Coordinates of C-alpha atoms and ligand atoms in Angstrom, one line a residue:
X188 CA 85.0 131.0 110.5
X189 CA 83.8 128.5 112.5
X190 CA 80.2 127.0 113.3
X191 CA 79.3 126.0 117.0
X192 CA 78.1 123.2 117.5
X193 CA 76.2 122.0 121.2
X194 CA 74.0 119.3 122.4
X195 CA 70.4 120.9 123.5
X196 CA 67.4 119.0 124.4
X197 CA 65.0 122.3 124.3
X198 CA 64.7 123.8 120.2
X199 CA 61.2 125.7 120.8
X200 CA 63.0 128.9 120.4
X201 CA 64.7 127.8 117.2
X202 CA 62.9 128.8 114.3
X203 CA 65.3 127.1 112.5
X204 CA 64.6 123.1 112.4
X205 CA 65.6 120.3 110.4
X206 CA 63.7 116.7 111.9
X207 CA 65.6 113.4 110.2
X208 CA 63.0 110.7 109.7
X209 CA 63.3 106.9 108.2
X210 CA 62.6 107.1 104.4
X211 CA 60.3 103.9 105.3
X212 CA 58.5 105.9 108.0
X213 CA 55.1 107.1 106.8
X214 CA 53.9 108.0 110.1
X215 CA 52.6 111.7 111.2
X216 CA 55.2 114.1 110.1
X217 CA 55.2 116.0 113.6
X218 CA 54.9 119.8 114.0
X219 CA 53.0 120.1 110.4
X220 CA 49.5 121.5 109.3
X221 CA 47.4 119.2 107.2
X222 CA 48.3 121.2 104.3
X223 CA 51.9 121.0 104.9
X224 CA 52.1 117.3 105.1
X225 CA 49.7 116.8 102.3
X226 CA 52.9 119.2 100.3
X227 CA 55.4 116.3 102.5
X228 CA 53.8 113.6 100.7
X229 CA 53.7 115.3 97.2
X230 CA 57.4 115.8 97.4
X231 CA 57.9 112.1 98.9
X232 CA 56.2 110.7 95.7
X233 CA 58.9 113.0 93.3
X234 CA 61.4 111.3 95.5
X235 CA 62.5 114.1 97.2
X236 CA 64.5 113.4 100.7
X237 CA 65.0 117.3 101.5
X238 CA 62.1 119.1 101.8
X239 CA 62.0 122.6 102.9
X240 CA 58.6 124.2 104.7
X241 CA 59.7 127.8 104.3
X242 CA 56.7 129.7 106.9
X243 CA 58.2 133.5 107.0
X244 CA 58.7 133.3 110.6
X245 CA 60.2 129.9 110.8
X246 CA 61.6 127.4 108.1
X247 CA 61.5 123.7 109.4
X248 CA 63.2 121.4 106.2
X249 CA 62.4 117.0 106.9
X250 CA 65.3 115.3 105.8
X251 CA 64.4 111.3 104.8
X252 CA 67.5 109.2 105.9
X253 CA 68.3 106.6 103.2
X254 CA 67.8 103.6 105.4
X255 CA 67.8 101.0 102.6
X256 CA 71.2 102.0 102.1
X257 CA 75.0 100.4 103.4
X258 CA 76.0 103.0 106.4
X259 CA 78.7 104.3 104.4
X260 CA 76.7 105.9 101.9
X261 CA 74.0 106.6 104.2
X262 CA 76.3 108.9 106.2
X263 CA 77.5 110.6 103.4
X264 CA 74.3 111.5 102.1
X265 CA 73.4 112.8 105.4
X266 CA 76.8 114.9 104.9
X267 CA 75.5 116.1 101.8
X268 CA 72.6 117.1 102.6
X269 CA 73.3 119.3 105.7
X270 CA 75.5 120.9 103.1
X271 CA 72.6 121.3 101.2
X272 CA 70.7 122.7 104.1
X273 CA 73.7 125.0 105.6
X274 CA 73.4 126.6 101.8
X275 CA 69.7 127.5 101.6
X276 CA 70.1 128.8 105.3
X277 CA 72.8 131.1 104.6
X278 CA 70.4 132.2 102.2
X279 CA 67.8 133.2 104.3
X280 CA 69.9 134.7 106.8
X281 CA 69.2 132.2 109.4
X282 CA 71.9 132.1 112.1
X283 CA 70.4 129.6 114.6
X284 CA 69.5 125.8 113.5
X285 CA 68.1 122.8 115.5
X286 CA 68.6 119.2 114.7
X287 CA 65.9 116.8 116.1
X288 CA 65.8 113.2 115.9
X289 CA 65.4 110.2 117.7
X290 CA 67.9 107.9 119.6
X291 CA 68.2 105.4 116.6
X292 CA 69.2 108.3 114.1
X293 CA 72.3 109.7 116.5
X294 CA 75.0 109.0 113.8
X295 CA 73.4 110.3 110.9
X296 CA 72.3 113.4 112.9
X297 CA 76.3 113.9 113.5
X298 CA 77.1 113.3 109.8
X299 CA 74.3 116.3 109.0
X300 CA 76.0 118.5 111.6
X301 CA 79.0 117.5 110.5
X302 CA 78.4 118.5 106.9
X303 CA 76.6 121.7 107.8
X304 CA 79.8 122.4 109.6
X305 CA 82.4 121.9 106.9
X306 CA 80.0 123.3 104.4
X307 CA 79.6 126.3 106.2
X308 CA 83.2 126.9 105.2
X309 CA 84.4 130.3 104.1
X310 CA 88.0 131.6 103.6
X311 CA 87.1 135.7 103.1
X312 CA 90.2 136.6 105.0
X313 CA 91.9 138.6 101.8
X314 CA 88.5 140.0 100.7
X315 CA 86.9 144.2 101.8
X316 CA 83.9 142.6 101.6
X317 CA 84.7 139.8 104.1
X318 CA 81.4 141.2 106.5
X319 CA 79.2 141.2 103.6
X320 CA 79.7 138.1 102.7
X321 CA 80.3 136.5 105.6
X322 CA 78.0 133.3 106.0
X323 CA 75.2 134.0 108.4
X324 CA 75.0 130.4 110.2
X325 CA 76.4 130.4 113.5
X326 CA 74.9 127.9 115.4
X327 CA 73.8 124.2 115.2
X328 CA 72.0 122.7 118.2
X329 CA 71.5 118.7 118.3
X330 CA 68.6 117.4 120.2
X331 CA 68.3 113.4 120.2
X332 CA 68.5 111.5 123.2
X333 CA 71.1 109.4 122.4
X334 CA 74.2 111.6 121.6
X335 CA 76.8 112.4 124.7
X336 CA 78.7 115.4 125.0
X337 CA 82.1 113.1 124.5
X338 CA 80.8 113.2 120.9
X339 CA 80.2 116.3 120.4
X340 CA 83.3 117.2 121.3
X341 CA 85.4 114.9 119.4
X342 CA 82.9 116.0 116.3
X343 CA 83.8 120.0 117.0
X344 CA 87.6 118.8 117.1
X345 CA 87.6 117.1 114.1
X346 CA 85.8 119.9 112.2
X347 CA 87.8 122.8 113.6
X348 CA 90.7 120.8 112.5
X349 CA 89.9 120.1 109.1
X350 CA 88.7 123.7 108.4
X351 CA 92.4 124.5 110.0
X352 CA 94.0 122.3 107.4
X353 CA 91.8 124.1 104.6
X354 CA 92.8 127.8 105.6
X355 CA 96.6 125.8 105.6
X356 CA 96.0 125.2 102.0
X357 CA 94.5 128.2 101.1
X358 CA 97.2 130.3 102.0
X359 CA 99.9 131.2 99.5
X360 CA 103.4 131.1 99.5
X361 CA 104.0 134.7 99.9
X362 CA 101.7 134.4 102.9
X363 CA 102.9 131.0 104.3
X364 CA 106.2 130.2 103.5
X365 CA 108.2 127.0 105.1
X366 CA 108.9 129.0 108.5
X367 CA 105.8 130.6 108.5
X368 CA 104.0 127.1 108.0
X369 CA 106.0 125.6 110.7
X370 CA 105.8 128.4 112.9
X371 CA 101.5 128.2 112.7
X372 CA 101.8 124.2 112.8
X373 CA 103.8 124.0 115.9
X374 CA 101.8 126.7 117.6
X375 CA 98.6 124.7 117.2
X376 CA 100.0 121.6 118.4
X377 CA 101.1 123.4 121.5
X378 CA 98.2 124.9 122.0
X379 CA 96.2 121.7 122.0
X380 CA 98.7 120.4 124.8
X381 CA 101.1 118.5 122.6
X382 CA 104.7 119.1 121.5
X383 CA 106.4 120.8 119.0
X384 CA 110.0 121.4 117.7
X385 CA 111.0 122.9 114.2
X386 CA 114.6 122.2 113.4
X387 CA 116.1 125.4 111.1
X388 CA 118.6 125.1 108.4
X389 CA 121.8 124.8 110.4
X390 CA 120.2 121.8 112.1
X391 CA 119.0 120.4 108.9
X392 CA 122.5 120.8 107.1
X393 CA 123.9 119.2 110.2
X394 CA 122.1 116.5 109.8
X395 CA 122.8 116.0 105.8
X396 CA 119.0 115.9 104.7
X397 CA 120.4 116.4 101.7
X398 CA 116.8 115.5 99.7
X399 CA 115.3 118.7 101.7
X400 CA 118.6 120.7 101.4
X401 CA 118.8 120.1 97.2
X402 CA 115.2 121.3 96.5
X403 CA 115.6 124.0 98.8
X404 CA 118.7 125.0 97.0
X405 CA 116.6 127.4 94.5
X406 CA 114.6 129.3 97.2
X407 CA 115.3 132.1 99.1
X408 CA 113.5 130.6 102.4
X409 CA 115.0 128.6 104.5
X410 CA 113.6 125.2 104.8
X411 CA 112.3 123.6 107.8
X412 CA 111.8 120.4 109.8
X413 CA 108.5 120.0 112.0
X414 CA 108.8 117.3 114.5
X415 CA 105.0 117.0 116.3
X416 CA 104.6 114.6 119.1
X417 CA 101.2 113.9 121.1
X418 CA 102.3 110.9 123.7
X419 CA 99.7 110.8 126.6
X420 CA 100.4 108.8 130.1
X421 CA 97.8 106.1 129.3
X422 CA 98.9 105.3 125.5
X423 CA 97.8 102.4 124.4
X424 CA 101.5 102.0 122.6
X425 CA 104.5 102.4 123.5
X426 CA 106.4 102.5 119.4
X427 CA 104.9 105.6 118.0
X428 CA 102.6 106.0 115.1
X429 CA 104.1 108.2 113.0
X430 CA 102.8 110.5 110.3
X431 CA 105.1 112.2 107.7
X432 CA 103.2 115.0 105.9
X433 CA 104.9 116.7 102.5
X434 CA 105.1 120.7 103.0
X435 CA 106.0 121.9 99.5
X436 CA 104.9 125.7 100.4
X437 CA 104.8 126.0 96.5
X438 CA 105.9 123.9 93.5
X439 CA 106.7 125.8 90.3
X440 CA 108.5 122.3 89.3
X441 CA 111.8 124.0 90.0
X442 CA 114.6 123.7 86.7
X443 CA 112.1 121.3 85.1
X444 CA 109.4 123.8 85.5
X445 CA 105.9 123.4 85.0
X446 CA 103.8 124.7 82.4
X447 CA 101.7 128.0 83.4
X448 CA 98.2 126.6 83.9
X449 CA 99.7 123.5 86.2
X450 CA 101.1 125.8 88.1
X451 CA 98.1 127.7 88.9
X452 CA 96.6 125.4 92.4
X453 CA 100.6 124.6 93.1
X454 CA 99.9 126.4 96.9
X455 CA 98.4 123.2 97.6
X456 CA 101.6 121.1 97.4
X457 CA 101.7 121.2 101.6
X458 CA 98.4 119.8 102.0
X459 CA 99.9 116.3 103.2
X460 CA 101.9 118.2 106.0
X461 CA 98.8 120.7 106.3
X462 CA 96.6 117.8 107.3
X463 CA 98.7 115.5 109.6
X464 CA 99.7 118.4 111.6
X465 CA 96.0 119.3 112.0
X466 CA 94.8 115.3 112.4
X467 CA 97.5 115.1 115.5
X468 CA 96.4 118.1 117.0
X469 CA 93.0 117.4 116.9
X470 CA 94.0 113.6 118.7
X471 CA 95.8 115.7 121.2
X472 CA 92.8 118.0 121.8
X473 CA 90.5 115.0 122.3
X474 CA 93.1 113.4 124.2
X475 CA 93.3 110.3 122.8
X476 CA 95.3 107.3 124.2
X477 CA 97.4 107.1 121.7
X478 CA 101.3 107.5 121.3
X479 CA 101.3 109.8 117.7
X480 CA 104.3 111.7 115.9
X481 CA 104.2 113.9 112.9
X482 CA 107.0 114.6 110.8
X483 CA 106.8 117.8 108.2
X484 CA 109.7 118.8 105.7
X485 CA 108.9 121.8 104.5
X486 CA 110.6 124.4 101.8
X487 CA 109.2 125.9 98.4
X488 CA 110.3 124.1 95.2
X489 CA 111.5 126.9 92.5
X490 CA 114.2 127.9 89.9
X491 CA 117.1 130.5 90.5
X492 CA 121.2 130.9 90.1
X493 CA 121.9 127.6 92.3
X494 CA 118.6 125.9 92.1
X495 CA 119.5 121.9 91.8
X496 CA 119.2 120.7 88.4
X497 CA 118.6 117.4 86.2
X498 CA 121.8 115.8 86.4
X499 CA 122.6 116.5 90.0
X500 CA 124.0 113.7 92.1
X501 CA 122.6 114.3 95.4
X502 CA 123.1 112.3 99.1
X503 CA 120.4 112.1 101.1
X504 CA 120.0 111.5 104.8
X505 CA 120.2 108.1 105.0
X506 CA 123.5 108.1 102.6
X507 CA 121.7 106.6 99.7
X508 CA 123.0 108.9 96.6
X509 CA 119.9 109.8 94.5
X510 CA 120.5 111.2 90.3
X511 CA 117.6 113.8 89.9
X512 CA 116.6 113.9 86.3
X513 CA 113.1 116.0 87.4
X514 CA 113.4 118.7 89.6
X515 CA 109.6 118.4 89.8
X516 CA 109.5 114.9 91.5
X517 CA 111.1 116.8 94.6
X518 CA 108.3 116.0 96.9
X519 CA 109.5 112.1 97.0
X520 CA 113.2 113.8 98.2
X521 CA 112.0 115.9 100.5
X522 CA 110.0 113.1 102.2
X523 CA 112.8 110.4 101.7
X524 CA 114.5 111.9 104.9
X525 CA 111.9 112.2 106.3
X526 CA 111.1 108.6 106.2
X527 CA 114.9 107.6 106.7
X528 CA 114.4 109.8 110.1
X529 CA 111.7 108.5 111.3
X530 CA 113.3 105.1 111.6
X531 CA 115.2 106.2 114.9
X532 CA 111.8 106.0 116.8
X533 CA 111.4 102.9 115.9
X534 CA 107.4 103.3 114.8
X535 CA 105.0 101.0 114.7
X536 CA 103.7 102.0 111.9
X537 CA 104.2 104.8 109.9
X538 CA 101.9 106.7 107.2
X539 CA 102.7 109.3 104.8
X540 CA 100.3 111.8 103.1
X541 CA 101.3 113.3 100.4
X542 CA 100.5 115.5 96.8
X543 CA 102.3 113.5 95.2
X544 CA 102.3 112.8 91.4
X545 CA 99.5 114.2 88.6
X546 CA 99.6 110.1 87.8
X547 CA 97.8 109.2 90.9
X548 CA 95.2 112.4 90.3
X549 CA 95.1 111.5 86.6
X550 CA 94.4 107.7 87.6
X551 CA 91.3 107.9 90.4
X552 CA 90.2 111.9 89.9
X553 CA 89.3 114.0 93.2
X554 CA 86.9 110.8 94.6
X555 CA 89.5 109.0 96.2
X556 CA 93.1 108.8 97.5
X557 CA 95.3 106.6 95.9
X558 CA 97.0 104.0 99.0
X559 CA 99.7 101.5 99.1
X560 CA 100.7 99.4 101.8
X561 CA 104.4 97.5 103.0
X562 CA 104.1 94.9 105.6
X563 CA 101.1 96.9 106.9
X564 CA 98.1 94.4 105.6
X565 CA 96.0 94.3 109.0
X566 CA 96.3 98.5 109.6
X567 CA 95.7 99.4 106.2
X568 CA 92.6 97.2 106.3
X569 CA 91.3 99.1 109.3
X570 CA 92.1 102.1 107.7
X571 CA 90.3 101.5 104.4
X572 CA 87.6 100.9 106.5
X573 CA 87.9 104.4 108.5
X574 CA 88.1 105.7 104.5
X575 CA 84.7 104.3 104.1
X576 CA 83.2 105.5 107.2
X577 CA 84.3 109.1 106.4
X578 CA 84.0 109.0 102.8
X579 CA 87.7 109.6 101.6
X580 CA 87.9 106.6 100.5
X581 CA 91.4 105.0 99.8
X582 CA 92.1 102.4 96.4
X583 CA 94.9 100.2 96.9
X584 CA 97.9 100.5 94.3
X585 CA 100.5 97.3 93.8
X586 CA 103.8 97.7 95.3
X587 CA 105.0 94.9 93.0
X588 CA 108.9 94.7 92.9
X589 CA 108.9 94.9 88.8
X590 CA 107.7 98.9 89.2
X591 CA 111.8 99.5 91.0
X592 CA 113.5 98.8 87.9
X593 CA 112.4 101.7 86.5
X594 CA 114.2 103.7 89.0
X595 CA 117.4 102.2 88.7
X596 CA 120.6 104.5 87.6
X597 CA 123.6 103.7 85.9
X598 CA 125.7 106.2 88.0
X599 CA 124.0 106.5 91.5
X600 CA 121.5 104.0 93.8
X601 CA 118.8 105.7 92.9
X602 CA 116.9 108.1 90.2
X603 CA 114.2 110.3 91.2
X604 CA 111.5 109.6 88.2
X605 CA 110.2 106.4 86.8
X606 CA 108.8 105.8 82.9
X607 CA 106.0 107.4 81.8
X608 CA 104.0 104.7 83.2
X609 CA 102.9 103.8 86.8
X610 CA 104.0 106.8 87.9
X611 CA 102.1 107.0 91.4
X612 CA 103.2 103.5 92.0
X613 CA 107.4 104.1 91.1
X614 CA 106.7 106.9 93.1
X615 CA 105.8 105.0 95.8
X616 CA 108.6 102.5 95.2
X617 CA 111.2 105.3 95.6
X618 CA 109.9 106.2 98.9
X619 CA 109.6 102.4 100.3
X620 CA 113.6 102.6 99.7
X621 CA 113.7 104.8 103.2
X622 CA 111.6 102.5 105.0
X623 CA 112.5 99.9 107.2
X624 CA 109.1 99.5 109.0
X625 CA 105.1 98.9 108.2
X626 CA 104.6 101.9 105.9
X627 CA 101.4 102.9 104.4
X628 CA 101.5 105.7 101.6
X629 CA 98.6 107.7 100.4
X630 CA 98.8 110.2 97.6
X631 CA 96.6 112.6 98.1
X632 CA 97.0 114.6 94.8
X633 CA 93.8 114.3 93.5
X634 CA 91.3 115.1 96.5
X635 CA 93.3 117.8 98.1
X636 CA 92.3 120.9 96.0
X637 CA 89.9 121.2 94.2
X638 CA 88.5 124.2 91.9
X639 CA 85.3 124.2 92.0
X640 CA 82.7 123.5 95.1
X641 CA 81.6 119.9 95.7
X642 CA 79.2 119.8 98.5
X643 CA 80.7 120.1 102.1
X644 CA 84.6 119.5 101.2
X645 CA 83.9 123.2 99.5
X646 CA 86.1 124.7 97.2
X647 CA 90.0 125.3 97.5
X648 CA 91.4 123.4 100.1
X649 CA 89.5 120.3 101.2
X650 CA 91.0 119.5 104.4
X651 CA 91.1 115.5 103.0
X652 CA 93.0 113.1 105.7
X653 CA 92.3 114.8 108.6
X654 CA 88.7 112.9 109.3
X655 CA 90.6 109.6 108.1
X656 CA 92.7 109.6 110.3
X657 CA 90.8 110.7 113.4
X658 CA 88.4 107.6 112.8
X659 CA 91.4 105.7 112.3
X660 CA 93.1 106.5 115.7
X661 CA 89.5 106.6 117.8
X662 CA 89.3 103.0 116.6
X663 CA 92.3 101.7 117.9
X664 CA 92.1 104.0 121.2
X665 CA 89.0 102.2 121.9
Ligands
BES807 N1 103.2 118.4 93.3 C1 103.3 117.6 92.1 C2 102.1 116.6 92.0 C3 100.7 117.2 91.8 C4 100.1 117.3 90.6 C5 100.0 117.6 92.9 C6 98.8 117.7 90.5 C7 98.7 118.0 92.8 C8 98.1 118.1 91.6 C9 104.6 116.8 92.1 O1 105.6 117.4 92.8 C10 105.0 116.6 90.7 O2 105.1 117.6 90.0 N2 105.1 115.4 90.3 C11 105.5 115.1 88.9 C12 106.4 113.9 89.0 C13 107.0 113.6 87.7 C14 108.0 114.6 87.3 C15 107.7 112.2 87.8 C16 104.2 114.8 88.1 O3 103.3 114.1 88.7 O4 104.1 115.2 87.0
ZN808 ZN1 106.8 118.7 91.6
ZN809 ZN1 105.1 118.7 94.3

């Protein structure tokens, strides 16, 4: 379900109002009784910045912007608290709410819409009671001078994207297997003007992906290769940016298979390729200048008669031959031909998202994305900052050369697990191996599900990545 969200100068017929001021600002609160702004400064003194004026036929709630603090945070408290506000709405069954501020407060009016948006989040689509439950917001309206339509737009894009990604993850594998997953990917992208091509199994087998192939082995889908591509006349580049996405449809671990309860949230294991597909499309919809691939191996990871095992000796694309003593570290082999692939467009850069290792979730927890960069010090910079200016913020891991001898093997190049130490950083290592180019890899196992509600990334599926990387590409196609 989706909220709309439109520029509108006139809000007297809302009865539905939220007015941002300055927390410094102590002058008239407008549109209040005496009594009701005597109650405004009562609350002000407890420190409240929400406050609520709940008159039966209309509920107006004054929101106090944190001013005093850096714009990062500032933002994201704005975020929070049109959560905040999208909750006590749906509680009154309010369907219609007005956002009025003035031309100085036009970004955190867009981070309030925008967390009213996301929060307003439902995913009811397996449920009888769906109707019933069914949020009743429908509508936000943003009057303040200062915001153009262009933003709006790009705002709505970015939203309806994430959400996308979230209904992605929510899915299960009998609902979304690795076809079915390409299949709704590539239709998107299509649909938002770009291109799309899914190569099947005979094409991957002819190509010796043998990473994909191996932890497809055990499954009785066939796996797939998305290949996304959004390059507009007026890019501002001309090597692509690509993005590789892991689509693990569902990881029971495979041979080495995973206890009961960590198996439990394993639908998520496609979030990486859930969320670049949805970040690329949502460039193409707001047309960006920019020249942007996504790359998205998908299959489920399970045991069965000729599952691969620990032991196996397996080639991958690039020819590098690869001992697998885990059959749960299969997302680093289904994206290590990915990477090796996506050297033939030459990229300039190329990032990869993926739910990657319990060590990176155990290491940071669901606040942040664990990052590491190769030869990509100036873009990772910019994105660290685009981290900070959505709030999925990124903490840089070593990719010190020591961390590789722990994947060495006696009997092939390569093995497919590190120690018991550093594993989101030998992870890493293992995928650098395929790279030839500035690579930036973000393990997003930690933020990407989580089980119970946390403001406006809701609960389930968080659609993390996708607002990254739209502030990431805005920035450089400006
Ligand atoms: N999909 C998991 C990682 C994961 C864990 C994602 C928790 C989301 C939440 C991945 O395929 C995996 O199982 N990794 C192993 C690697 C190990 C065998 C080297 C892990 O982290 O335990
Ligand atoms: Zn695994
Ligand atoms: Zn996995």
């Amino acid at each position: 379900m989706q909220t709309n969200i439109q520029l509108s100068p006139n809000y007297a017929q809302c009865n539905c109002r939220v007015y941002l001021h300055g927390s410094n600002e102590d002058g008239a609160i407008p549109e209040t009784t005496a009594s009701e702004n005597d109650f405004i400064q009562r609350q002000r003194s407890l420190k409240k910045d929400l406050i609520t004026l709940n008159r039966y036929d209309s509920v107006i709630f004054h929101y106090f912007i944190k001013t005093e603090e850096p714009a990062s945070k500032k933002l994201e408290l704005c975020r929070k608290a049109g959560s905040l506000i999208t909750g006590e709405a749906n509680s009154l069954a309010i369907t219609d709410i007005a956002l009025i501020c003035s031309m100085q407060f036009r970004d955190e009016v867009m981070a309030l819409a925008e967390g009213m948006a996301l929060g307003n989040y439902q995913f009811l689509k397996y449920r009888k009671d769906a109707a019933e439950k069914k949020n009743s917001l429908n509508n936000i309206f943003i009057c303040c001078d200062g915001v153009a339509q262009a933003e709006v737009n790009q705002l709505k894009a970015v939203v309806d994207a994430t959400l996308w990604a979230r209904d992605l993850v929510n899915e299960p594998v009998n609902k979304l297997n690795a076809e079915q997953l390409a299949e709704s990917i590539s239709e998107r992208m299509r649909e938002a003007g770009g291109k799309a091509e899914v190569l099947n199994k005979n094409k991957i087998e002819a190509l010796k992906m043998g990473g994909l192939l191996s932890v497809n082995l055990g499954s009785i889908d066939p796996p797939t290769f998305t290949i996304l591509e959004w390059k507009p006349e007026n890019a501002v580049n001309t090597q692509p940016y690509i993005l590789v996405g892991k689509g693990v449809v569902y990881d029971t671990g495979g041979m080495s298979l995973k206890p009961s309860a960590s198996m439990d949230t394993m639908k998520c294991d496609m979030a990486g390729g859930a969320l670049v597909s949805a970040a690329i499309s949502a460039i193409a919809t707001a047309r960006l200048p920019i020249y942007v691939m996504a790359l998205i191996p998908a299959t489920d990871n399970r045991p069965d008669g000729n599952a691969y095992v620990p032991g196996d000796i397996i080639s991958m694309f690039d020819g590098t031959t690869v001992e697998v003593l885990n059959t749960d570290a299969e997302g680093r082999l289904i994206l290590a031909d990915a990477l090796a692939y996506a050297k033939k467009f030459n990229p300039k850069l190329v990032i990869n998202f993926a739910t990657l290792t319990g060590s990176a979730s155990r290491a940071i927890g669901p606040q942040g994305i664990v990052a590491m960069q190769v030869n990509a010090t100036e873009e990772f910079a910019s994105l660290n900052q685009s981290g900070d200016n959505v709030y999925e913020r990124l903490v840089q891991f070593p990719m010190w050369d020591e961390y590789k001898e722990q994947l060495k093997s006696e009997i092939a190049d390569l093995k497919n697990i590190g120690g018991p130490e550093g594993g989101a950083i030998t992870a890493g290592k293992f995928l650098e191996h395929f790279t030839d180019y500035p690579f930036i890899h973000l393990d997003i196992a930690g933020p990407a599900f989580i089980e119970r509600r946390d403001s406006y990334r809701g609960q389930g599926g968080t659609g993390i990545g996708v607002r990254l990387l739209f502030d990431f590409f805005n920035k450089l196609s400006r």
